[in-house]
PDB file of C-alpha atoms in Angstrom:
ATOM      1  CA  MET A   1       8.175  65.356  29.492  1.00 36.00           C
ATOM      2  CA  VAL A   2       7.671  65.955  33.237  1.00 38.00           C
ATOM      3  CA  LEU A   3       4.289  67.576  32.537  1.00 39.00           C
ATOM      4  CA  SER A   4       3.305  64.647  30.343  1.00 39.00           C
ATOM      5  CA  CYS A   5       4.196  62.117  33.057  1.00 36.00           C
ATOM      6  CA  PHE A   6       2.360  64.147  35.709  1.00 39.00           C
ATOM      7  CA  ILE A   7      -0.848  64.379  33.671  1.00 41.00           C
ATOM      8  CA  ILE A   8      -0.729  60.688  32.748  1.00 41.00           C
ATOM      9  CA  LEU A   9      -0.330  59.753  36.420  1.00 38.00           C
ATOM     10  CA  LEU A  10      -3.150  62.055  37.502  1.00 44.00           C
ATOM     11  CA  LEU A  11      -5.586  60.874  34.873  1.00 51.00           C
ATOM     12  CA  THR A  12      -4.784  57.171  34.978  1.00 50.00           C
ATOM     13  CA  LEU A  13      -4.060  56.519  38.659  1.00 52.00           C
ATOM     14  CA  ASN A  14      -6.606  58.858  40.236  1.00 56.00           C
ATOM     15  CA  PRO A  15      -9.139  59.936  37.606  1.00 58.00           C
ATOM     16  CA  PRO A  16     -12.240  61.892  38.589  1.00 58.00           C
ATOM     17  CA  GLU A  17     -15.353  59.718  38.767  1.00 60.00           C
ATOM     18  CA  GLY A  18     -16.828  59.041  35.331  1.00 56.00           C
ATOM     19  CA  ILE A  19     -13.653  59.950  33.435  1.00 57.00           C
ATOM     20  CA  VAL A  20     -11.048  57.746  31.757  1.00 56.00           C
ATOM     21  CA  ALA A  21      -8.072  59.354  30.034  1.00 55.00           C
ATOM     22  CA  GLY A  22      -4.616  58.637  28.677  1.00 53.00           C
ATOM     23  CA  GLU A  23      -1.967  60.128  26.424  1.00 51.00           C
ATOM     24  CA  GLU A  24      -2.902  60.007  22.762  1.00 53.00           C
ATOM     25  CA  SER A  25       0.132  61.728  21.305  1.00 50.00           C
ATOM     26  CA  SER A  26       2.693  64.351  22.116  1.00 51.00           C
ATOM     27  CA  SER A  27       5.147  66.581  20.366  1.00 50.00           C
ATOM     28  CA  LEU A  28       7.473  69.374  21.305  1.00 48.00           C
ATOM     29  CA  PHE A  29       4.577  71.789  20.913  1.00 51.00           C
ATOM     30  CA  PHE A  30       1.460  70.076  22.251  1.00 57.00           C
ATOM     31  CA  LEU A  31       0.292  67.233  24.444  1.00 75.00           C
ATOM     32  CA  HIS A  32      -2.937  65.525  23.381  1.00 73.00           C
ATOM     33  CA  TYR A  33      -4.982  63.397  25.756  1.00 78.00           C
ATOM     34  CA  HIS A  34      -7.882  61.264  24.736  1.00 78.00           C
ATOM     35  CA  GLY A  35     -10.549  60.575  27.309  1.00 81.00           C
ATOM     36  CA  LEU A  36     -14.044  59.276  27.843  1.00 83.00           C
ATOM     37  CA  LEU A  37     -16.563  61.246  29.862  1.00 86.00           C
ATOM     38  CA  VAL A  38     -19.586  59.438  31.238  1.00 87.00           C
ATOM     39  CA  GLY A  39     -22.847  61.359  31.162  1.00 91.00           C
ATOM     40  CA  PRO A  40     -23.757  62.470  34.701  1.00 89.00           C
ATOM     41  CA  GLU A  41     -26.439  60.568  36.603  1.00 91.00           C
ATOM     42  CA  GLY A  42     -29.865  62.153  36.694  1.00 94.00           C
ATOM     43  CA  THR A  43     -29.327  64.105  33.468  1.00 94.00           C
ATOM     44  CA  CYS A  44     -30.426  63.642  29.887  1.00 96.00           C
ATOM     45  CA  PHE A  45     -26.829  62.552  29.122  1.00 96.00           C
ATOM     46  CA  GLU A  46     -26.838  59.806  31.785  1.00 94.00           C
ATOM     47  CA  GLY A  47     -25.225  56.584  30.664  1.00 91.00           C
ATOM     48  CA  GLY A  48     -23.561  58.048  27.593  1.00 92.00           C
ATOM     49  CA  VAL A  49     -19.848  57.551  27.024  1.00 90.00           C
ATOM     50  CA  PHE A  50     -18.486  60.566  25.173  1.00 91.00           C
ATOM     51  CA  PRO A  51     -14.941  60.639  23.755  1.00 89.00           C
ATOM     52  CA  ALA A  52     -13.012  63.897  23.983  1.00 89.00           C
ATOM     53  CA  VAL A  53      -9.511  65.241  23.400  1.00 88.00           C
ATOM     54  CA  MET A  54      -7.726  67.722  25.629  1.00 88.00           C
ATOM     55  CA  THR A  55      -4.785  69.565  24.071  1.00 89.00           C
ATOM     56  CA  PHE A  56      -2.210  71.244  26.298  1.00 87.00           C
ATOM     57  CA  PRO A  57      -0.212  74.136  24.808  1.00 88.00           C
ATOM     58  CA  PRO A  58       3.567  74.397  25.249  1.00 86.00           C
ATOM     59  CA  ASP A  59       3.167  77.174  27.832  1.00 88.00           C
ATOM     60  CA  TYR A  60       0.761  75.195  30.026  1.00 86.00           C
ATOM     61  CA  PRO A  61      -0.065  75.943  32.846  1.00 88.00           C
ATOM     62  CA  LEU A  62       0.206  79.623  31.952  1.00 90.00           C
ATOM     63  CA  SER A  63      -2.317  79.103  29.151  1.00 90.00           C
ATOM     64  CA  PRO A  64      -5.333  76.812  29.371  1.00 92.00           C
ATOM     65  CA  PRO A  65      -5.722  73.570  27.496  1.00 93.00           C
ATOM     66  CA  LYS A  66      -8.396  73.214  24.835  1.00 94.00           C
ATOM     67  CA  MET A  67     -11.009  70.507  24.943  1.00 93.00           C
ATOM     68  CA  ARG A  68     -13.075  69.025  22.127  1.00 95.00           C
ATOM     69  CA  PHE A  69     -15.577  66.200  22.020  1.00 95.00           C
ATOM     70  CA  THR A  70     -14.770  63.852  19.157  1.00 94.00           C
ATOM     71  CA  CYS A  71     -18.325  62.546  18.900  1.00 95.00           C
ATOM     72  CA  GLU A  72     -21.538  64.261  17.942  1.00 96.00           C
ATOM     73  CA  MET A  73     -22.795  66.475  20.790  1.00 96.00           C
ATOM     74  CA  PHE A  74     -25.775  68.805  21.090  1.00 97.00           C
ATOM     75  CA  HIS A  75     -25.307  71.098  24.064  1.00 97.00           C
ATOM     76  CA  PRO A  76     -25.488  74.858  24.666  1.00 96.00           C
ATOM     77  CA  ASN A  77     -21.810  75.062  25.655  1.00 95.00           C
ATOM     78  CA  ILE A  78     -20.356  72.818  22.958  1.00 97.00           C
ATOM     79  CA  TYR A  79     -19.770  74.204  19.470  1.00 96.00           C
ATOM     80  CA  PRO A  80     -21.110  72.081  16.600  1.00 95.00           C
ATOM     81  CA  ASP A  81     -17.500  70.993  15.857  1.00 96.00           C
ATOM     82  CA  GLY A  82     -17.162  69.635  19.418  1.00 97.00           C
ATOM     83  CA  ARG A  83     -15.105  72.433  21.006  1.00 97.00           C
ATOM     84  CA  VAL A  84     -16.005  73.026  24.649  1.00 95.00           C
ATOM     85  CA  CYS A  85     -16.852  76.589  25.650  1.00 92.00           C
ATOM     86  CA  ILE A  86     -16.554  76.940  29.408  1.00 90.00           C
ATOM     87  CA  SER A  87     -15.112  79.773  31.501  1.00 86.00           C
ATOM     88  CA  ILE A  88     -12.353  77.697  33.106  1.00 88.00           C
ATOM     89  CA  LEU A  89     -10.848  77.099  29.630  1.00 89.00           C
ATOM     90  CA  HIS A  90     -10.868  80.769  28.605  1.00 80.00           C
ATOM     91  CA  ALA A  91      -7.561  82.662  28.635  1.00 79.00           C
ATOM     92  CA  PRO A  92      -6.694  84.402  31.906  1.00 73.00           C
ATOM     93  CA  GLY A  93      -7.511  88.034  32.484  1.00 68.00           C
ATOM     94  CA  ASP A  94     -10.535  90.176  31.849  1.00 62.00           C
ATOM     95  CA  ASP A  95     -13.251  89.047  29.452  1.00 61.00           C
ATOM     96  CA  PRO A  96     -13.253  91.389  26.423  1.00 62.00           C
ATOM     97  CA  MET A  97     -17.044  90.942  26.238  1.00 60.00           C
ATOM     98  CA  GLY A  98     -17.464  91.760  29.944  1.00 54.00           C
ATOM     99  CA  TYR A  99     -19.482  88.595  30.594  1.00 64.00           C
ATOM    100  CA  GLU A 100     -17.106  86.600  32.814  1.00 62.00           C
ATOM    101  CA  SER A 101     -15.109  87.770  35.794  1.00 63.00           C
ATOM    102  CA  SER A 102     -11.385  87.073  35.731  1.00 66.00           C
ATOM    103  CA  ALA A 103     -11.895  84.706  38.692  1.00 67.00           C
ATOM    104  CA  GLU A 104     -14.014  82.410  36.490  1.00 74.00           C
ATOM    105  CA  ARG A 105     -11.401  82.188  33.751  1.00 75.00           C
ATOM    106  CA  TRP A 106      -8.213  80.126  33.496  1.00 84.00           C
ATOM    107  CA  SER A 107      -5.581  80.407  36.169  1.00 85.00           C
ATOM    108  CA  PRO A 108      -2.346  78.392  36.422  1.00 86.00           C
ATOM    109  CA  VAL A 109      -3.558  77.000  39.759  1.00 85.00           C
ATOM    110  CA  GLN A 110      -6.445  75.157  38.059  1.00 84.00           C
ATOM    111  CA  SER A 111      -6.016  71.403  37.888  1.00 82.00           C
ATOM    112  CA  VAL A 112      -6.818  68.978  35.104  1.00 81.00           C
ATOM    113  CA  GLU A 113      -9.208  67.292  37.514  1.00 81.00           C
ATOM    114  CA  LYS A 114     -11.070  70.568  38.081  1.00 85.00           C
ATOM    115  CA  ILE A 115     -11.362  71.120  34.324  1.00 86.00           C
ATOM    116  CA  LEU A 116     -12.820  67.663  33.785  1.00 84.00           C
ATOM    117  CA  LEU A 117     -15.208  67.986  36.716  1.00 85.00           C
ATOM    118  CA  SER A 118     -16.305  71.400  35.401  1.00 89.00           C
ATOM    119  CA  VAL A 119     -17.058  69.893  31.986  1.00 90.00           C
ATOM    120  CA  VAL A 120     -19.080  67.059  33.544  1.00 88.00           C
ATOM    121  CA  SER A 121     -20.949  69.646  35.608  1.00 90.00           C
ATOM    122  CA  MET A 122     -21.522  71.704  32.453  1.00 92.00           C
ATOM    123  CA  LEU A 123     -23.145  68.678  30.812  1.00 92.00           C
ATOM    124  CA  ALA A 124     -25.609  68.556  33.704  1.00 92.00           C
ATOM    125  CA  GLU A 125     -26.217  72.296  33.991  1.00 93.00           C
ATOM    126  CA  PRO A 126     -25.520  74.265  30.809  1.00 93.00           C
ATOM    127  CA  ASN A 127     -25.092  78.003  30.694  1.00 88.00           C
ATOM    128  CA  ASP A 128     -27.701  78.787  28.058  1.00 81.00           C
ATOM    129  CA  GLU A 129     -27.035  82.534  28.238  1.00 79.00           C
ATOM    130  CA  SER A 130     -23.548  82.142  26.806  1.00 74.00           C
ATOM    131  CA  GLY A 131     -24.257  79.579  24.159  1.00 79.00           C
ATOM    132  CA  ALA A 132     -21.642  78.184  21.817  1.00 91.00           C
ATOM    133  CA  ASN A 133     -24.474  76.349  20.069  1.00 95.00           C
ATOM    134  CA  VAL A 134     -27.336  78.825  19.650  1.00 94.00           C
ATOM    135  CA  ASP A 135     -29.841  76.169  18.543  1.00 95.00           C
ATOM    136  CA  ALA A 136     -29.103  73.985  21.576  1.00 96.00           C
ATOM    137  CA  SER A 137     -29.308  77.001  23.895  1.00 94.00           C
ATOM    138  CA  LYS A 138     -32.670  78.040  22.517  1.00 94.00           C
ATOM    139  CA  MET A 139     -34.031  74.497  22.686  1.00 96.00           C
ATOM    140  CA  TRP A 140     -32.722  74.056  26.266  1.00 95.00           C
ATOM    141  CA  ARG A 141     -34.726  77.154  27.284  1.00 94.00           C
ATOM    142  CA  GLU A 142     -37.847  76.743  25.173  1.00 96.00           C
ATOM    143  CA  ASP A 143     -38.358  73.031  24.470  1.00 97.00           C
ATOM    144  CA  ARG A 144     -36.630  70.923  27.105  1.00 97.00           C
ATOM    145  CA  ALA A 145     -38.510  67.769  26.045  1.00 98.00           C
ATOM    146  CA  GLN A 146     -37.076  67.989  22.518  1.00 98.00           C
ATOM    147  CA  PHE A 147     -33.607  68.779  23.898  1.00 97.00           C
ATOM    148  CA  ASP A 148     -33.798  65.724  26.156  1.00 97.00           C
ATOM    149  CA  LYS A 149     -34.917  63.579  23.218  1.00 98.00           C
ATOM    150  CA  ILE A 150     -31.881  64.633  21.166  1.00 98.00           C
ATOM    151  CA  ALA A 151     -29.575  64.055  24.160  1.00 97.00           C
ATOM    152  CA  HIS A 152     -31.004  60.555  24.681  1.00 97.00           C
ATOM    153  CA  GLN A 153     -30.384  59.794  20.990  1.00 97.00           C
ATOM    154  CA  LEU A 154     -26.761  60.912  21.416  1.00 97.00           C
ATOM    155  CA  VAL A 155     -26.407  58.684  24.486  1.00 96.00           C
ATOM    156  CA  ARG A 156     -27.641  55.685  22.480  1.00 96.00           C
ATOM    157  CA  LYS A 157     -25.340  56.602  19.584  1.00 96.00           C
ATOM    158  CA  SER A 158     -22.359  56.895  21.969  1.00 94.00           C
ATOM    159  CA  LEU A 159     -23.063  53.327  23.095  1.00 92.00           C
ATOM    160  CA  GLY A 160     -23.391  52.026  19.545  1.00 91.00           C
ATOM    161  CA  LEU A 161     -27.132  51.342  19.911  1.00 88.00           C
TER     162      LEU A 161
END
């Protein structure tokens, strides 16, 4: 309950710029927060309003939360089902694939604000070498105009246009 109150206060009283969030539901096992992320200025996602859910496990902050967009997204670091793939949300310790350093992965000292800012930054600058969505990664590298066109369509869709 204390964790729930802390996160609600952080996200509602002092949210990072471009982010609105609040408690969606909670149980003894998980806390779920629904939020809206605004596409960063100067990017192909600019102006979009993208709903997402962050789920905190019972052993948070020892384990990272999970984050998933609940709208259609096309991005190298977002799986087709909306799950966000970013280093800060990966379990602590060494990467079994040897791609990430342990310093890039989850640590209990990470804040919810840092997670959200990292995701907004990821929208602006994807890591196309570690793609969760292979098609989006390939298009980001090889056909940026088509990628931007799809992103602009998603922005319009997120606004109900």
